[in-house]
JSON list of C-alpha atoms in Angstrom, two decimals:
[
{"chain": "W", "resi": 720, "resn": "TYR", "atom": "CA", "xyz": [22.93, -5.19, 21.00]},
{"chain": "W", "resi": 721, "resn": "ASP", "atom": "CA", "xyz": [24.42, -2.10, 19.62]},
{"chain": "W", "resi": 722, "resn": "ALA", "atom": "CA", "xyz": [23.94, -3.41, 16.27]},
{"chain": "W", "resi": 723, "resn": "ARG", "atom": "CA", "xyz": [20.34, -3.92, 16.78]},
{"chain": "W", "resi": 724, "resn": "VAL", "atom": "CA", "xyz": [19.73, -0.74, 18.25]},
{"chain": "W", "resi": 725, "resn": "ASN", "atom": "CA", "xyz": [21.44, 1.03, 15.36]},
{"chain": "W", "resi": 726, "resn": "ARG", "atom": "CA", "xyz": [19.40, -1.00, 13.01]},
{"chain": "W", "resi": 727, "resn": "LEU", "atom": "CA", "xyz": [16.14, 0.23, 15.03]},
{"chain": "W", "resi": 728, "resn": "ALA", "atom": "CA", "xyz": [17.41, 3.75, 14.85]},
{"chain": "W", "resi": 729, "resn": "ALA", "atom": "CA", "xyz": [17.46, 3.45, 10.89]},
{"chain": "W", "resi": 730, "resn": "ILE", "atom": "CA", "xyz": [14.21, 2.01, 10.72]},
{"chain": "W", "resi": 731, "resn": "VAL", "atom": "CA", "xyz": [13.03, 4.89, 12.88]},
{"chain": "W", "resi": 732, "resn": "VAL", "atom": "CA", "xyz": [14.68, 7.50, 10.86]},
{"chain": "W", "resi": 733, "resn": "ALA", "atom": "CA", "xyz": [13.77, 5.94, 7.56]},
{"chain": "W", "resi": 734, "resn": "LEU", "atom": "CA", "xyz": [9.99, 5.76, 8.38]},
{"chain": "W", "resi": 735, "resn": "ALA", "atom": "CA", "xyz": [10.36, 9.37, 9.87]},
{"chain": "W", "resi": 736, "resn": "THR", "atom": "CA", "xyz": [11.79, 10.43, 6.58]},
{"chain": "W", "resi": 737, "resn": "ALA", "atom": "CA", "xyz": [8.99, 9.08, 4.86]},
{"chain": "W", "resi": 738, "resn": "ILE", "atom": "CA", "xyz": [6.23, 10.80, 6.63]},
{"chain": "W", "resi": 739, "resn": "VAL", "atom": "CA", "xyz": [7.93, 14.10, 6.51]},
{"chain": "W", "resi": 740, "resn": "ILE", "atom": "CA", "xyz": [8.17, 13.89, 2.79]},
{"chain": "W", "resi": 741, "resn": "VAL", "atom": "CA", "xyz": [4.45, 12.73, 2.35]},
{"chain": "W", "resi": 742, "resn": "THR", "atom": "CA", "xyz": [3.51, 15.48, 4.62]},
{"chain": "W", "resi": 743, "resn": "VAL", "atom": "CA", "xyz": [5.13, 18.40, 2.92]},
{"chain": "W", "resi": 744, "resn": "VAL", "atom": "CA", "xyz": [4.22, 17.10, -0.65]},
{"chain": "W", "resi": 745, "resn": "ILE", "atom": "CA", "xyz": [0.59, 16.92, 0.42]},
{"chain": "W", "resi": 746, "resn": "LEU", "atom": "CA", "xyz": [0.12, 20.55, 1.75]},
{"chain": "W", "resi": 747, "resn": "PRO", "atom": "CA", "xyz": [0.32, 22.42, -1.77]},
{"chain": "W", "resi": 748, "resn": "PHE", "atom": "CA", "xyz": [-2.54, 20.18, -2.70]},
{"chain": "W", "resi": 749, "resn": "LEU", "atom": "CA", "xyz": [-4.94, 21.53, -0.06]},
{"chain": "W", "resi": 750, "resn": "THR", "atom": "CA", "xyz": [-4.32, 25.08, -1.54]},
{"chain": "W", "resi": 751, "resn": "PRO", "atom": "CA", "xyz": [-7.37, 26.78, -3.31]},
{"chain": "W", "resi": 752, "resn": "GLN", "atom": "CA", "xyz": [-5.23, 27.04, -6.48]},
{"chain": "W", "resi": 753, "resn": "TRP", "atom": "CA", "xyz": [-4.74, 23.28, -6.71]},
{"chain": "W", "resi": 754, "resn": "ILE", "atom": "CA", "xyz": [-8.51, 22.66, -5.60]},
{"chain": "W", "resi": 755, "resn": "GLY", "atom": "CA", "xyz": [-9.77, 25.09, -8.13]},
{"chain": "W", "resi": 756, "resn": "PHE", "atom": "CA", "xyz": [-7.76, 23.73, -10.88]},
{"chain": "W", "resi": 757, "resn": "GLU", "atom": "CA", "xyz": [-8.40, 20.22, -10.47]},
{"chain": "W", "resi": 758, "resn": "GLN", "atom": "CA", "xyz": [-12.26, 20.76, -9.67]},
{"chain": "W", "resi": 759, "resn": "SER", "atom": "CA", "xyz": [-12.37, 22.60, -13.22]},
{"chain": "W", "resi": 760, "resn": "ARG", "atom": "CA", "xyz": [-10.82, 19.77, -14.95]},
{"chain": "W", "resi": 761, "resn": "ALA", "atom": "CA", "xyz": [-13.26, 17.30, -13.06]},
{"chain": "W", "resi": 762, "resn": "GLN", "atom": "CA", "xyz": [-16.20, 19.58, -14.02]},
{"chain": "W", "resi": 763, "resn": "ALA", "atom": "CA", "xyz": [-17.45, 20.21, -10.46]},
{"chain": "W", "resi": 764, "resn": "GLU", "atom": "CA", "xyz": [-19.59, 23.29, -11.39]},
{"chain": "W", "resi": 765, "resn": "ALA", "atom": "CA", "xyz": [-21.65, 20.73, -13.50]},
{"chain": "W", "resi": 766, "resn": "TRP", "atom": "CA", "xyz": [-21.86, 18.13, -10.86]},
{"chain": "W", "resi": 767, "resn": "THR", "atom": "CA", "xyz": [-23.11, 20.51, -8.22]},
{"chain": "W", "resi": 768, "resn": "GLY", "atom": "CA", "xyz": [-24.96, 23.21, -10.20]},
{"chain": "W", "resi": 769, "resn": "TYR", "atom": "CA", "xyz": [-23.03, 25.99, -8.50]},
{"chain": "W", "resi": 770, "resn": "THR", "atom": "CA", "xyz": [-21.48, 28.89, -10.21]},
{"chain": "W", "resi": 771, "resn": "THR", "atom": "CA", "xyz": [-17.66, 29.27, -10.04]},
{"chain": "W", "resi": 772, "resn": "GLU", "atom": "CA", "xyz": [-18.22, 31.76, -6.90]},
{"chain": "W", "resi": 773, "resn": "GLN", "atom": "CA", "xyz": [-20.47, 29.28, -5.11]},
{"chain": "W", "resi": 774, "resn": "LEU", "atom": "CA", "xyz": [-18.31, 26.51, -5.81]},
{"chain": "W", "resi": 775, "resn": "ARG", "atom": "CA", "xyz": [-15.28, 28.31, -4.35]},
{"chain": "W", "resi": 776, "resn": "ALA", "atom": "CA", "xyz": [-17.12, 29.48, -1.44]},
{"chain": "W", "resi": 777, "resn": "ALA", "atom": "CA", "xyz": [-18.21, 26.01, -0.45]},
{"chain": "W", "resi": 778, "resn": "THR", "atom": "CA", "xyz": [-14.96, 24.40, -1.05]},
{"chain": "W", "resi": 779, "resn": "ASP", "atom": "CA", "xyz": [-12.90, 27.06, 0.82]},
{"chain": "W", "resi": 780, "resn": "ALA", "atom": "CA", "xyz": [-15.32, 26.71, 3.71]},
{"chain": "W", "resi": 781, "resn": "ILE", "atom": "CA", "xyz": [-15.02, 22.97, 3.46]},
{"chain": "W", "resi": 782, "resn": "VAL", "atom": "CA", "xyz": [-11.15, 22.90, 3.36]},
{"chain": "W", "resi": 783, "resn": "GLY", "atom": "CA", "xyz": [-10.72, 25.49, 6.02]},
{"chain": "W", "resi": 784, "resn": "ASP", "atom": "CA", "xyz": [-12.99, 23.45, 8.58]},
{"chain": "W", "resi": 785, "resn": "LEU", "atom": "CA", "xyz": [-10.69, 20.59, 7.38]},
{"chain": "W", "resi": 786, "resn": "VAL", "atom": "CA", "xyz": [-7.45, 22.29, 7.92]},
{"chain": "W", "resi": 787, "resn": "PHE", "atom": "CA", "xyz": [-8.36, 24.72, 10.92]},
{"chain": "W", "resi": 788, "resn": "GLY", "atom": "CA", "xyz": [-11.40, 22.95, 12.55]},
{"chain": "W", "resi": 789, "resn": "GLY", "atom": "CA", "xyz": [-14.92, 23.62, 12.19]},
{"chain": "W", "resi": 790, "resn": "ASP", "atom": "CA", "xyz": [-18.25, 22.11, 11.69]},
{"chain": "W", "resi": 791, "resn": "PHE", "atom": "CA", "xyz": [-18.32, 21.61, 7.80]},
{"chain": "W", "resi": 792, "resn": "ALA", "atom": "CA", "xyz": [-22.00, 23.30, 7.81]},
{"chain": "W", "resi": 793, "resn": "VAL", "atom": "CA", "xyz": [-21.38, 25.93, 5.05]},
{"chain": "W", "resi": 794, "resn": "THR", "atom": "CA", "xyz": [-24.48, 26.95, 3.43]},
{"chain": "W", "resi": 795, "resn": "ILE", "atom": "CA", "xyz": [-25.05, 28.03, -0.11]},
{"chain": "W", "resi": 796, "resn": "ASP", "atom": "CA", "xyz": [-28.17, 30.42, -0.83]},
{"chain": "W", "resi": 797, "resn": "GLY", "atom": "CA", "xyz": [-29.44, 29.51, 2.68]},
{"chain": "W", "resi": 798, "resn": "GLN", "atom": "CA", "xyz": [-28.92, 25.67, 1.94]},
{"chain": "W", "resi": 799, "resn": "ALA", "atom": "CA", "xyz": [-26.73, 23.36, 3.50]},
{"chain": "W", "resi": 800, "resn": "VAL", "atom": "CA", "xyz": [-24.10, 22.12, 1.29]},
{"chain": "W", "resi": 801, "resn": "LEU", "atom": "CA", "xyz": [-23.38, 19.01, 2.93]},
{"chain": "W", "resi": 802, "resn": "GLU", "atom": "CA", "xyz": [-25.77, 16.60, 4.60]},
{"chain": "W", "resi": 803, "resn": "PRO", "atom": "CA", "xyz": [-24.98, 15.13, 8.19]},
{"chain": "W", "resi": 804, "resn": "ARG", "atom": "CA", "xyz": [-23.30, 11.97, 6.76]},
{"chain": "W", "resi": 805, "resn": "GLU", "atom": "CA", "xyz": [-21.20, 14.09, 4.64]},
{"chain": "W", "resi": 806, "resn": "ARG", "atom": "CA", "xyz": [-20.28, 16.48, 7.59]},
{"chain": "W", "resi": 807, "resn": "SER", "atom": "CA", "xyz": [-19.51, 13.29, 9.70]},
{"chain": "W", "resi": 808, "resn": "HIS", "atom": "CA", "xyz": [-17.25, 11.87, 7.02]},
{"chain": "W", "resi": 809, "resn": "MET", "atom": "CA", "xyz": [-15.33, 15.09, 6.68]},
{"chain": "W", "resi": 810, "resn": "VAL", "atom": "CA", "xyz": [-14.84, 14.99, 10.61]},
{"chain": "W", "resi": 811, "resn": "ASP", "atom": "CA", "xyz": [-13.37, 11.58, 10.23]},
{"chain": "W", "resi": 812, "resn": "VAL", "atom": "CA", "xyz": [-10.96, 12.72, 7.37]},
{"chain": "W", "resi": 813, "resn": "ARG", "atom": "CA", "xyz": [-10.02, 15.69, 9.80]},
{"chain": "W", "resi": 814, "resn": "SER", "atom": "CA", "xyz": [-9.14, 13.26, 12.29]},
{"chain": "W", "resi": 815, "resn": "VAL", "atom": "CA", "xyz": [-6.72, 11.18, 9.78]},
{"chain": "W", "resi": 816, "resn": "PHE", "atom": "CA", "xyz": [-5.10, 14.50, 8.92]},
{"chain": "W", "resi": 817, "resn": "ARG", "atom": "CA", "xyz": [-4.68, 15.28, 12.54]},
{"chain": "W", "resi": 818, "resn": "GLY", "atom": "CA", "xyz": [-3.06, 12.09, 12.55]},
{"chain": "W", "resi": 819, "resn": "LEU", "atom": "CA", "xyz": [-0.70, 12.63, 10.06]},
{"chain": "W", "resi": 820, "resn": "TRP", "atom": "CA", "xyz": [0.08, 16.27, 11.33]},
{"chain": "W", "resi": 821, "resn": "ILE", "atom": "CA", "xyz": [1.03, 14.79, 14.55]},
{"chain": "W", "resi": 822, "resn": "LEU", "atom": "CA", "xyz": [3.19, 11.78, 12.92]},
{"chain": "W", "resi": 823, "resn": "ALA", "atom": "CA", "xyz": [4.89, 14.54, 10.94]},
{"chain": "W", "resi": 824, "resn": "THR", "atom": "CA", "xyz": [5.89, 16.55, 14.00]},
{"chain": "W", "resi": 825, "resn": "ILE", "atom": "CA", "xyz": [7.09, 13.77, 15.71]},
{"chain": "W", "resi": 826, "resn": "SER", "atom": "CA", "xyz": [8.98, 12.89, 12.63]},
{"chain": "W", "resi": 827, "resn": "VAL", "atom": "CA", "xyz": [10.76, 15.85, 12.44]},
{"chain": "W", "resi": 828, "resn": "VAL", "atom": "CA", "xyz": [11.71, 15.86, 16.18]},
{"chain": "W", "resi": 829, "resn": "VAL", "atom": "CA", "xyz": [13.15, 12.42, 15.30]},
{"chain": "W", "resi": 830, "resn": "LEU", "atom": "CA", "xyz": [15.02, 13.69, 12.41]},
{"chain": "W", "resi": 831, "resn": "VAL", "atom": "CA", "xyz": [16.50, 16.72, 14.42]},
{"chain": "W", "resi": 832, "resn": "VAL", "atom": "CA", "xyz": [17.79, 14.32, 17.03]},
{"chain": "W", "resi": 833, "resn": "ALA", "atom": "CA", "xyz": [19.10, 11.95, 14.50]},
{"chain": "W", "resi": 834, "resn": "ALA", "atom": "CA", "xyz": [21.03, 14.56, 12.61]},
{"chain": "W", "resi": 835, "resn": "ARG", "atom": "CA", "xyz": [22.58, 15.57, 16.16]},
{"chain": "W", "resi": 836, "resn": "ARG", "atom": "CA", "xyz": [24.06, 11.88, 16.39]},
{"chain": "W", "resi": 837, "resn": "ALA", "atom": "CA", "xyz": [27.74, 11.29, 16.10]},
{"chain": "W", "resi": 838, "resn": "ASP", "atom": "CA", "xyz": [27.30, 8.89, 13.18]},
{"chain": "W", "resi": 839, "resn": "ARG", "atom": "CA", "xyz": [26.00, 11.02, 10.51]},
{"chain": "W", "resi": 840, "resn": "ALA", "atom": "CA", "xyz": [26.75, 8.97, 8.02]},
{"chain": "W", "resi": 841, "resn": "ALA", "atom": "CA", "xyz": [24.69, 6.27, 9.28]},
{"chain": "W", "resi": 842, "resn": "THR", "atom": "CA", "xyz": [21.67, 8.83, 9.64]},
{"chain": "W", "resi": 843, "resn": "TRP", "atom": "CA", "xyz": [21.86, 9.88, 6.09]},
{"chain": "W", "resi": 844, "resn": "ARG", "atom": "CA", "xyz": [21.89, 6.30, 4.63]},
{"chain": "W", "resi": 845, "resn": "ALA", "atom": "CA", "xyz": [18.82, 6.01, 7.10]},
{"chain": "W", "resi": 846, "resn": "VAL", "atom": "CA", "xyz": [17.35, 8.91, 5.23]},
{"chain": "W", "resi": 847, "resn": "ARG", "atom": "CA", "xyz": [18.23, 8.00, 2.12]},
{"chain": "W", "resi": 848, "resn": "GLY", "atom": "CA", "xyz": [16.80, 4.44, 2.81]},
{"chain": "W", "resi": 849, "resn": "GLY", "atom": "CA", "xyz": [13.40, 6.11, 3.61]},
{"chain": "W", "resi": 850, "resn": "ALA", "atom": "CA", "xyz": [13.18, 8.29, 0.51]},
{"chain": "W", "resi": 851, "resn": "ILE", "atom": "CA", "xyz": [13.96, 5.21, -1.59]},
{"chain": "W", "resi": 852, "resn": "GLY", "atom": "CA", "xyz": [11.70, 3.05, 0.33]},
{"chain": "W", "resi": 853, "resn": "LEU", "atom": "CA", "xyz": [8.81, 5.63, -0.21]},
{"chain": "W", "resi": 854, "resn": "ALA", "atom": "CA", "xyz": [9.67, 6.14, -3.85]},
{"chain": "W", "resi": 855, "resn": "ILE", "atom": "CA", "xyz": [9.58, 2.36, -4.51]},
{"chain": "W", "resi": 856, "resn": "GLY", "atom": "CA", "xyz": [6.41, 2.01, -2.41]},
{"chain": "W", "resi": 857, "resn": "THR", "atom": "CA", "xyz": [4.99, 5.01, -4.34]},
{"chain": "W", "resi": 858, "resn": "VAL", "atom": "CA", "xyz": [5.71, 3.50, -7.66]},
{"chain": "W", "resi": 859, "resn": "VAL", "atom": "CA", "xyz": [3.99, 0.16, -6.62]},
{"chain": "W", "resi": 860, "resn": "VAL", "atom": "CA", "xyz": [0.89, 1.92, -5.30]},
{"chain": "W", "resi": 861, "resn": "GLY", "atom": "CA", "xyz": [0.97, 4.16, -8.44]},
{"chain": "W", "resi": 862, "resn": "VAL", "atom": "CA", "xyz": [0.90, 0.72, -10.77]},
{"chain": "W", "resi": 863, "resn": "VAL", "atom": "CA", "xyz": [-1.95, -0.53, -8.75]},
{"chain": "W", "resi": 864, "resn": "GLY", "atom": "CA", "xyz": [-3.65, 2.75, -8.99]},
{"chain": "W", "resi": 865, "resn": "LEU", "atom": "CA", "xyz": [-3.31, 2.95, -12.64]},
{"chain": "W", "resi": 866, "resn": "LEU", "atom": "CA", "xyz": [-4.82, -0.71, -13.12]},
{"chain": "W", "resi": 867, "resn": "ALA", "atom": "CA", "xyz": [-7.59, -0.61, -10.15]},
{"chain": "W", "resi": 868, "resn": "PHE", "atom": "CA", "xyz": [-7.99, 2.98, -9.00]},
{"chain": "W", "resi": 869, "resn": "ASP", "atom": "CA", "xyz": [-11.61, 2.31, -7.75]},
{"chain": "W", "resi": 870, "resn": "GLN", "atom": "CA", "xyz": [-10.31, -0.88, -5.78]},
{"chain": "W", "resi": 871, "resn": "LEU", "atom": "CA", "xyz": [-7.37, 1.12, -3.97]},
{"chain": "W", "resi": 872, "resn": "PHE", "atom": "CA", "xyz": [-9.50, 4.17, -3.33]},
{"chain": "W", "resi": 873, "resn": "GLU", "atom": "CA", "xyz": [-12.00, 1.93, -1.43]},
{"chain": "W", "resi": 874, "resn": "THR", "atom": "CA", "xyz": [-9.26, -0.25, 0.20]},
{"chain": "W", "resi": 875, "resn": "PHE", "atom": "CA", "xyz": [-7.98, 3.16, 1.60]},
{"chain": "W", "resi": 876, "resn": "HIS", "atom": "CA", "xyz": [-10.99, 4.23, 2.87]},
{"chain": "W", "resi": 877, "resn": "GLU", "atom": "CA", "xyz": [-11.71, 1.09, 4.39]},
{"chain": "W", "resi": 878, "resn": "ILE", "atom": "CA", "xyz": [-8.56, 1.31, 6.27]},
{"chain": "W", "resi": 879, "resn": "PHE", "atom": "CA", "xyz": [-9.08, 4.48, 7.57]},
{"chain": "W", "resi": 880, "resn": "PHE", "atom": "CA", "xyz": [-12.70, 5.23, 7.81]},
{"chain": "W", "resi": 881, "resn": "PRO", "atom": "CA", "xyz": [-15.67, 3.32, 9.53]},
{"chain": "W", "resi": 882, "resn": "ALA", "atom": "CA", "xyz": [-17.44, 0.79, 7.32]},
{"chain": "W", "resi": 883, "resn": "GLY", "atom": "CA", "xyz": [-20.04, 2.38, 5.03]},
{"chain": "W", "resi": 884, "resn": "SER", "atom": "CA", "xyz": [-19.42, 5.92, 6.12]},
{"chain": "W", "resi": 885, "resn": "PHE", "atom": "CA", "xyz": [-17.61, 6.87, 2.97]},
{"chain": "W", "resi": 886, "resn": "LEU", "atom": "CA", "xyz": [-20.14, 5.65, 0.49]},
{"chain": "W", "resi": 887, "resn": "PHE", "atom": "CA", "xyz": [-22.00, 8.56, -1.40]},
{"chain": "W", "resi": 888, "resn": "ASP", "atom": "CA", "xyz": [-23.97, 9.05, -4.48]},
{"chain": "W", "resi": 889, "resn": "PRO", "atom": "CA", "xyz": [-22.80, 11.27, -7.05]},
{"chain": "W", "resi": 890, "resn": "ARG", "atom": "CA", "xyz": [-26.13, 11.98, -8.39]},
{"chain": "W", "resi": 891, "resn": "THR", "atom": "CA", "xyz": [-27.29, 13.59, -4.96]},
{"chain": "W", "resi": 892, "resn": "ASP", "atom": "CA", "xyz": [-24.29, 14.08, -2.37]},
{"chain": "W", "resi": 893, "resn": "LYS", "atom": "CA", "xyz": [-22.55, 17.28, -2.90]},
{"chain": "W", "resi": 894, "resn": "LEU", "atom": "CA", "xyz": [-19.37, 16.02, -1.29]},
{"chain": "W", "resi": 895, "resn": "VAL", "atom": "CA", "xyz": [-18.61, 13.89, -3.98]},
{"chain": "W", "resi": 896, "resn": "GLN", "atom": "CA", "xyz": [-19.77, 16.24, -6.67]},
{"chain": "W", "resi": 897, "resn": "LEU", "atom": "CA", "xyz": [-17.68, 18.94, -5.45]},
{"chain": "W", "resi": 898, "resn": "PHE", "atom": "CA", "xyz": [-14.58, 16.38, -5.38]},
{"chain": "W", "resi": 899, "resn": "PRO", "atom": "CA", "xyz": [-15.50, 13.97, -8.21]},
{"chain": "W", "resi": 900, "resn": "PHE", "atom": "CA", "xyz": [-13.62, 10.79, -8.87]},
{"chain": "W", "resi": 901, "resn": "ASP", "atom": "CA", "xyz": [-11.43, 12.44, -11.62]},
{"chain": "W", "resi": 902, "resn": "PHE", "atom": "CA", "xyz": [-10.39, 15.13, -9.04]},
{"chain": "W", "resi": 903, "resn": "TRP", "atom": "CA", "xyz": [-9.11, 12.19, -6.87]},
{"chain": "W", "resi": 904, "resn": "GLN", "atom": "CA", "xyz": [-7.63, 10.21, -9.50]},
{"chain": "W", "resi": 905, "resn": "GLU", "atom": "CA", "xyz": [-5.50, 12.99, -10.93]},
{"chain": "W", "resi": 906, "resn": "THR", "atom": "CA", "xyz": [-4.80, 14.23, -7.54]},
{"chain": "W", "resi": 907, "resn": "ALA", "atom": "CA", "xyz": [-3.15, 10.93, -6.76]},
{"chain": "W", "resi": 908, "resn": "LEU", "atom": "CA", "xyz": [-1.15, 10.54, -9.69]},
{"chain": "W", "resi": 909, "resn": "VAL", "atom": "CA", "xyz": [0.40, 14.10, -9.42]},
{"chain": "W", "resi": 910, "resn": "VAL", "atom": "CA", "xyz": [0.67, 13.70, -5.46]},
{"chain": "W", "resi": 911, "resn": "GLY", "atom": "CA", "xyz": [2.50, 10.28, -6.23]},
{"chain": "W", "resi": 912, "resn": "ALA", "atom": "CA", "xyz": [4.66, 12.11, -8.86]},
{"chain": "W", "resi": 913, "resn": "ALA", "atom": "CA", "xyz": [5.54, 14.79, -6.33]},
{"chain": "W", "resi": 914, "resn": "ILE", "atom": "CA", "xyz": [6.59, 12.39, -3.79]},
{"chain": "W", "resi": 915, "resn": "ILE", "atom": "CA", "xyz": [8.82, 10.49, -6.24]}
]
């Protein structure tokens, strides 16, 4: 019985470790500095037709609504940046992020409690196991992403979002013009490297 409890505790600590690492790594990629840098590389200005200032204003408002809450109803020159379907998708994205924040908070509590266990060596082995498992999983997903990023990106969206709610046309939809394919591909690679 004790062996099963210890094994379960190790699994929970390992998962909590992985969740905390992923959450901490993601945070810098939500900053205006990273987003602006990567939008520049992905030529978001050319896609949207916005000036640099307009692009920053639209993006900062959308990310602010994502992180702090809001209706994603930013306008540029009196015109809504996002159509209702795009705003609806961003509400779904915010729900996924909130789920991650909740899991991360629970995971921090788990790690704090685990750190107070008498068998600290077992706790650290579980933490190491979670970190190593996350690194291996990230490498595997990274290799798949290098070979088939389109399919991986679509599968991710199919898992976390309602069917069809994430399909947008880069010729007409501002959401995918603000955050073009290259933006996501490069960001995913850097996030993966940072996790490892």
